[in-house]
């Protein structure tokens, strides 16, 4: 995850309290989505950014996960995410995200 | 009349030492984790020049192999080299690090770039043996200074070291004592960009079969910025490159738009030529040292070669219609506007579906699409997937939503209209442009009628806007013959006007008589 984004996530967690922050990612690959989730839950796995060694445990979802999809107006979702749903390996992404959540998320 | 693609050139400079010393993944690591394993392991993963030349995607980039041939190679590519492949190709070449360091010396006009005497003596015959190197450039080679002086500049004057096989052979000095925009690091980055830009311009002129003096405008569309503290991105790489490449009659300017830069620049070039303002406009994009080894951590972790070991560059010549070369059709432009939004389907809609719909076409009327052409050998191990394939999937999915293709036909459509990525991950370099050479050849051979070039850029990186960006255009078979057949000549117009005046006069006479 981009170093600047790590810094912003860290600041939001401090400002609003980690229990009040949900991180929503839109990465195109399960692995990339998982890396972002791992960064905001268990710390930066590449040991490069401000979240190195910082286990925020934030709740993190991909926009294509059913829990998130259910939150949207169906038309808005279709208009903005419908095409990508057809393109992405949604099952792989869901599996990766839920694995990381069950291991590291502190606010499930 | 539409302007045409007169020629294209593609070059690579193999610079493994710059991966270690100048790639930002590595320079960042040296700050945050100097004793970590990555910096220790990386040198073991750097490729030899031979391996770099024989690497499939590199051979495609310089035009010795085609993307279709690459498609038939089993993935991954890095363990399937082409034995005996040449450093010289149809579109350009792959230059080794020693020759490139000397070429870069000839691009320095402010006495900030120094090489050792021994290095220059050993490398000069090699660079001079490269047939593309002009006498002017040979005449610019400086003899060099003593190693002890270079060591002193690096230790005491914050000069940026230049290395070959792990040994210090030169340095780039800062160009100002205080101004960070002229620091040794920035000067190094800009001179390397300039040197690759110059090399691609030399090949562009050769490939076009014109005189260097015929080029009258140059647009640089890379991602570097040259300037001082009062004008950080003042420019002008274009004119600086043109000077060394001997384009004596050219003026020029720099266009920027992150990875979409080259596509914006091509549209601007096509418009400049079509308007008659300039006759031969060269669009050039030099290489980027910062991006060397960008995904190196993943490559090292997966025990594969650090594949981002080349500076990539290209140049395209846009010229007046010659009645033969493929045209740039400015009537079918894709535009991601401020109001478009950044959801992927809005982006693909604005860049691909909308312009085609406006022209009464569908996605099936374009033979090949060239979006971001990143080499998947580099991006897949880094978790970024196959970028061109992701683009094709999005175009196909949107086409399903538009009713242009059936969902079940998506894989077949992608195979037919897509390409395998082969470009180095040098930001603006993969963005649509790498296929222009092949598109030109394919259209001339009658293999394609229309090719769409798509450029996309992530503007948020500059922290000025969160907007996404992109533009697209179509390269098509030359239509000037049809146009002249369909158009009416001046004499014919005169005859038509005379006939209608006569008819009108007769009708007036007729009325009076009645």
Coordinates of C-alpha atoms in Angstrom, one line a residue, chain B residues 217-426:
Chain B
X217 CA 8.6 20.2 -33.8
X218 CA 9.2 17.8 -30.8
X219 CA 6.9 17.0 -28.0
X220 CA 8.4 15.3 -25.0
X221 CA 5.8 13.4 -23.0
X222 CA 7.8 11.7 -20.3
X223 CA 7.2 12.0 -16.5
X224 CA 10.4 13.9 -15.4
X225 CA 10.5 17.6 -14.7
X226 CA 13.5 19.8 -15.4
X227 CA 13.7 23.3 -14.0
X228 CA 15.1 25.2 -11.0
X229 CA 13.5 26.4 -7.8
X230 CA 11.7 29.2 -9.5
X231 CA 10.2 27.0 -12.2
X232 CA 10.3 23.4 -11.0
X233 CA 8.9 21.9 -14.2
X234 CA 9.9 24.7 -16.6
X235 CA 11.2 22.2 -19.3
X236 CA 12.2 21.8 -22.1
X237 CA 13.3 18.2 -22.5
X238 CA 12.0 18.2 -26.1
X239 CA 14.3 20.9 -27.3
X240 CA 17.2 19.5 -25.3
X241 CA 16.8 16.1 -26.8
X242 CA 16.4 17.6 -30.3
X243 CA 19.7 19.5 -30.0
X244 CA 21.8 16.4 -29.3
X245 CA 19.9 14.3 -31.9
X246 CA 20.7 16.9 -34.5
X247 CA 17.2 18.1 -35.2
X248 CA 18.5 21.5 -36.1
X249 CA 15.2 22.9 -37.5
X250 CA 13.0 21.8 -34.6
X251 CA 11.5 23.7 -31.8
X252 CA 9.4 21.9 -29.2
X253 CA 7.8 21.7 -25.8
X254 CA 7.0 19.3 -23.0
X255 CA 3.5 17.8 -22.5
X256 CA 2.7 16.1 -19.2
X257 CA -0.2 13.8 -18.1
X258 CA 1.4 11.0 -16.1
X259 CA 0.9 7.7 -17.9
X260 CA -1.6 9.3 -20.3
X261 CA 1.0 11.8 -21.4
X262 CA 2.0 10.0 -24.6
X263 CA -1.6 9.7 -25.8
X264 CA -2.3 13.4 -25.2
X265 CA 1.0 14.2 -27.0
X266 CA 0.1 12.1 -30.0
X267 CA -3.3 13.8 -30.3
X268 CA -1.6 17.2 -30.0
X269 CA 1.0 16.2 -32.6
X270 CA -1.7 15.0 -35.0
X271 CA -3.6 18.3 -34.6
X272 CA -0.5 20.4 -35.1
X273 CA 0.2 18.6 -38.4
X274 CA -3.4 18.5 -39.6
X275 CA -3.8 22.2 -38.9
X276 CA -0.7 22.9 -41.1
X277 CA 1.2 24.5 -38.2
X278 CA 4.1 21.9 -38.5
X279 CA 4.9 19.2 -41.0
X280 CA 6.9 16.6 -39.0
X281 CA 6.2 16.4 -35.3
X282 CA 8.2 13.9 -33.2
X283 CA 6.6 12.7 -30.0
X284 CA 9.3 11.4 -27.6
X285 CA 9.3 9.8 -24.2
X286 CA 12.6 9.2 -22.4
X287 CA 13.2 6.6 -19.7
X288 CA 12.7 6.9 -15.9
X289 CA 15.5 5.9 -13.5
X290 CA 13.1 6.2 -10.5
X291 CA 11.0 3.3 -11.6
X292 CA 13.9 0.9 -12.0
X293 CA 13.3 -2.1 -9.8
X294 CA 10.0 -0.8 -8.7
X295 CA 8.6 -4.3 -8.0
X296 CA 12.1 -5.6 -7.1
X297 CA 11.0 -6.8 -3.6
X298 CA 8.4 -9.1 -5.1
X299 CA 10.8 -10.4 -7.7
X300 CA 13.5 -11.1 -5.2
X301 CA 11.0 -12.7 -2.8
X302 CA 9.8 -15.0 -5.6
X303 CA 13.4 -15.8 -6.5
X304 CA 13.2 -14.5 -10.0
X305 CA 15.4 -12.0 -11.9
X306 CA 14.8 -8.3 -11.1
X307 CA 13.2 -7.7 -14.4
X308 CA 12.8 -3.9 -14.2
X309 CA 16.5 -3.3 -15.2
X310 CA 15.9 -1.2 -18.3
X311 CA 15.2 2.4 -19.1
X312 CA 12.6 2.4 -21.9
X313 CA 12.0 5.1 -24.4
X314 CA 10.2 5.6 -27.7
X315 CA 9.6 8.2 -30.4
X316 CA 6.8 8.5 -33.0
X317 CA 6.9 10.7 -36.0
X318 CA 3.6 12.3 -37.0
X319 CA 3.7 13.7 -40.5
X320 CA 1.6 15.2 -43.3
X321 CA -0.5 12.7 -45.2
X322 CA 1.7 10.9 -47.7
X323 CA -1.2 8.9 -49.1
X324 CA 0.2 5.6 -47.8
X325 CA 1.0 5.6 -44.1
X326 CA -1.7 4.9 -41.5
X327 CA -3.6 7.9 -40.4
X328 CA -4.6 9.3 -37.0
X329 CA -8.3 9.9 -37.1
X330 CA -9.1 12.9 -34.9
X331 CA -12.8 12.5 -35.4
X332 CA -12.9 9.5 -33.1
X333 CA -11.3 10.7 -29.9
X334 CA -12.0 9.2 -26.4
X335 CA -12.0 11.7 -23.6
X336 CA -12.1 11.2 -19.9
X337 CA -13.5 14.6 -18.8
X338 CA -13.8 16.2 -15.4
X339 CA -17.4 15.1 -15.2
X340 CA -16.8 11.5 -16.3
X341 CA -16.1 10.0 -12.8
X342 CA -13.5 7.4 -11.9
X343 CA -15.5 4.2 -11.7
X344 CA -13.9 1.7 -14.1
X345 CA -16.9 1.5 -16.3
X346 CA -17.1 5.3 -16.7
X347 CA -13.5 5.3 -17.6
X348 CA -13.7 2.5 -20.2
X349 CA -17.0 4.0 -21.4
X350 CA -15.5 7.4 -22.1
X351 CA -12.3 6.1 -23.6
X352 CA -13.6 3.2 -25.7
X353 CA -17.4 2.9 -26.1
X354 CA -18.4 6.5 -26.3
X355 CA -16.1 7.6 -29.2
X356 CA -17.0 4.5 -31.2
X357 CA -20.7 5.1 -30.6
X358 CA -20.3 8.7 -31.7
X359 CA -18.7 7.5 -35.0
X360 CA -21.5 4.9 -35.5
X361 CA -19.1 2.0 -34.7
X362 CA -18.9 -0.8 -32.1
X363 CA -16.0 -2.5 -30.4
X364 CA -16.0 -5.1 -33.1
X365 CA -15.0 -2.5 -35.7
X366 CA -11.6 -2.0 -34.2
X367 CA -9.1 -4.9 -34.9
X368 CA -6.7 -4.3 -32.0
X369 CA -6.8 -2.3 -28.8
X370 CA -3.5 -1.1 -27.2
X371 CA -4.2 0.1 -23.6
X372 CA -1.6 -0.2 -20.9
X373 CA 0.8 -2.7 -22.3
X374 CA 2.8 -3.7 -19.2
X375 CA 4.7 -6.9 -19.3
X376 CA 2.8 -9.4 -17.1
X377 CA 6.1 -11.2 -16.3
X378 CA 6.9 -8.1 -14.2
X379 CA 3.4 -7.2 -12.8
X380 CA 1.9 -10.6 -12.0
X381 CA 4.5 -11.7 -9.4
X382 CA 4.0 -8.3 -7.8
X383 CA 0.3 -9.0 -7.3
X384 CA -0.8 -6.4 -9.9
X385 CA -2.1 -9.0 -12.3
X386 CA -2.0 -8.9 -16.1
X387 CA -2.7 -5.3 -16.8
X388 CA -3.5 -5.5 -20.6
X389 CA -5.7 -8.5 -19.9
X390 CA -7.5 -6.6 -17.2
X391 CA -8.2 -3.8 -19.6
X392 CA -9.5 -6.2 -22.3
X393 CA -11.8 -7.9 -19.8
X394 CA -13.2 -4.4 -18.9
X395 CA -13.7 -3.5 -22.6
X396 CA -15.3 -6.9 -23.2
X397 CA -17.6 -6.6 -20.1
X398 CA -18.7 -3.2 -21.1
X399 CA -19.4 -4.5 -24.6
X400 CA -21.6 -7.1 -23.1
X401 CA -23.5 -4.5 -21.2
X402 CA -23.9 -2.5 -24.4
X403 CA -25.1 -5.6 -26.2
X404 CA -22.2 -5.6 -28.7
X405 CA -21.0 -9.1 -27.7
X406 CA -22.4 -12.1 -25.9
X407 CA -21.1 -12.8 -22.4
X408 CA -20.0 -16.3 -23.4
X409 CA -17.9 -14.8 -26.3
X410 CA -15.8 -12.6 -24.0
X411 CA -12.7 -14.9 -23.9
X412 CA -12.8 -15.3 -27.7
X413 CA -13.3 -11.6 -28.2
X414 CA -10.3 -10.8 -25.9
X415 CA -8.1 -13.2 -27.8
X416 CA -9.0 -11.7 -31.1
X417 CA -8.9 -8.0 -30.2
X418 CA -6.3 -8.1 -27.4
X419 CA -2.5 -8.2 -27.2
X420 CA 0.0 -9.7 -24.8
X421 CA 1.9 -7.1 -22.8
X422 CA 5.6 -6.6 -23.5
X423 CA 6.5 -3.1 -22.3
X424 CA 8.8 -2.3 -19.4
X425 CA 7.0 -0.8 -16.4
X426 CA 8.3 2.7 -17.0

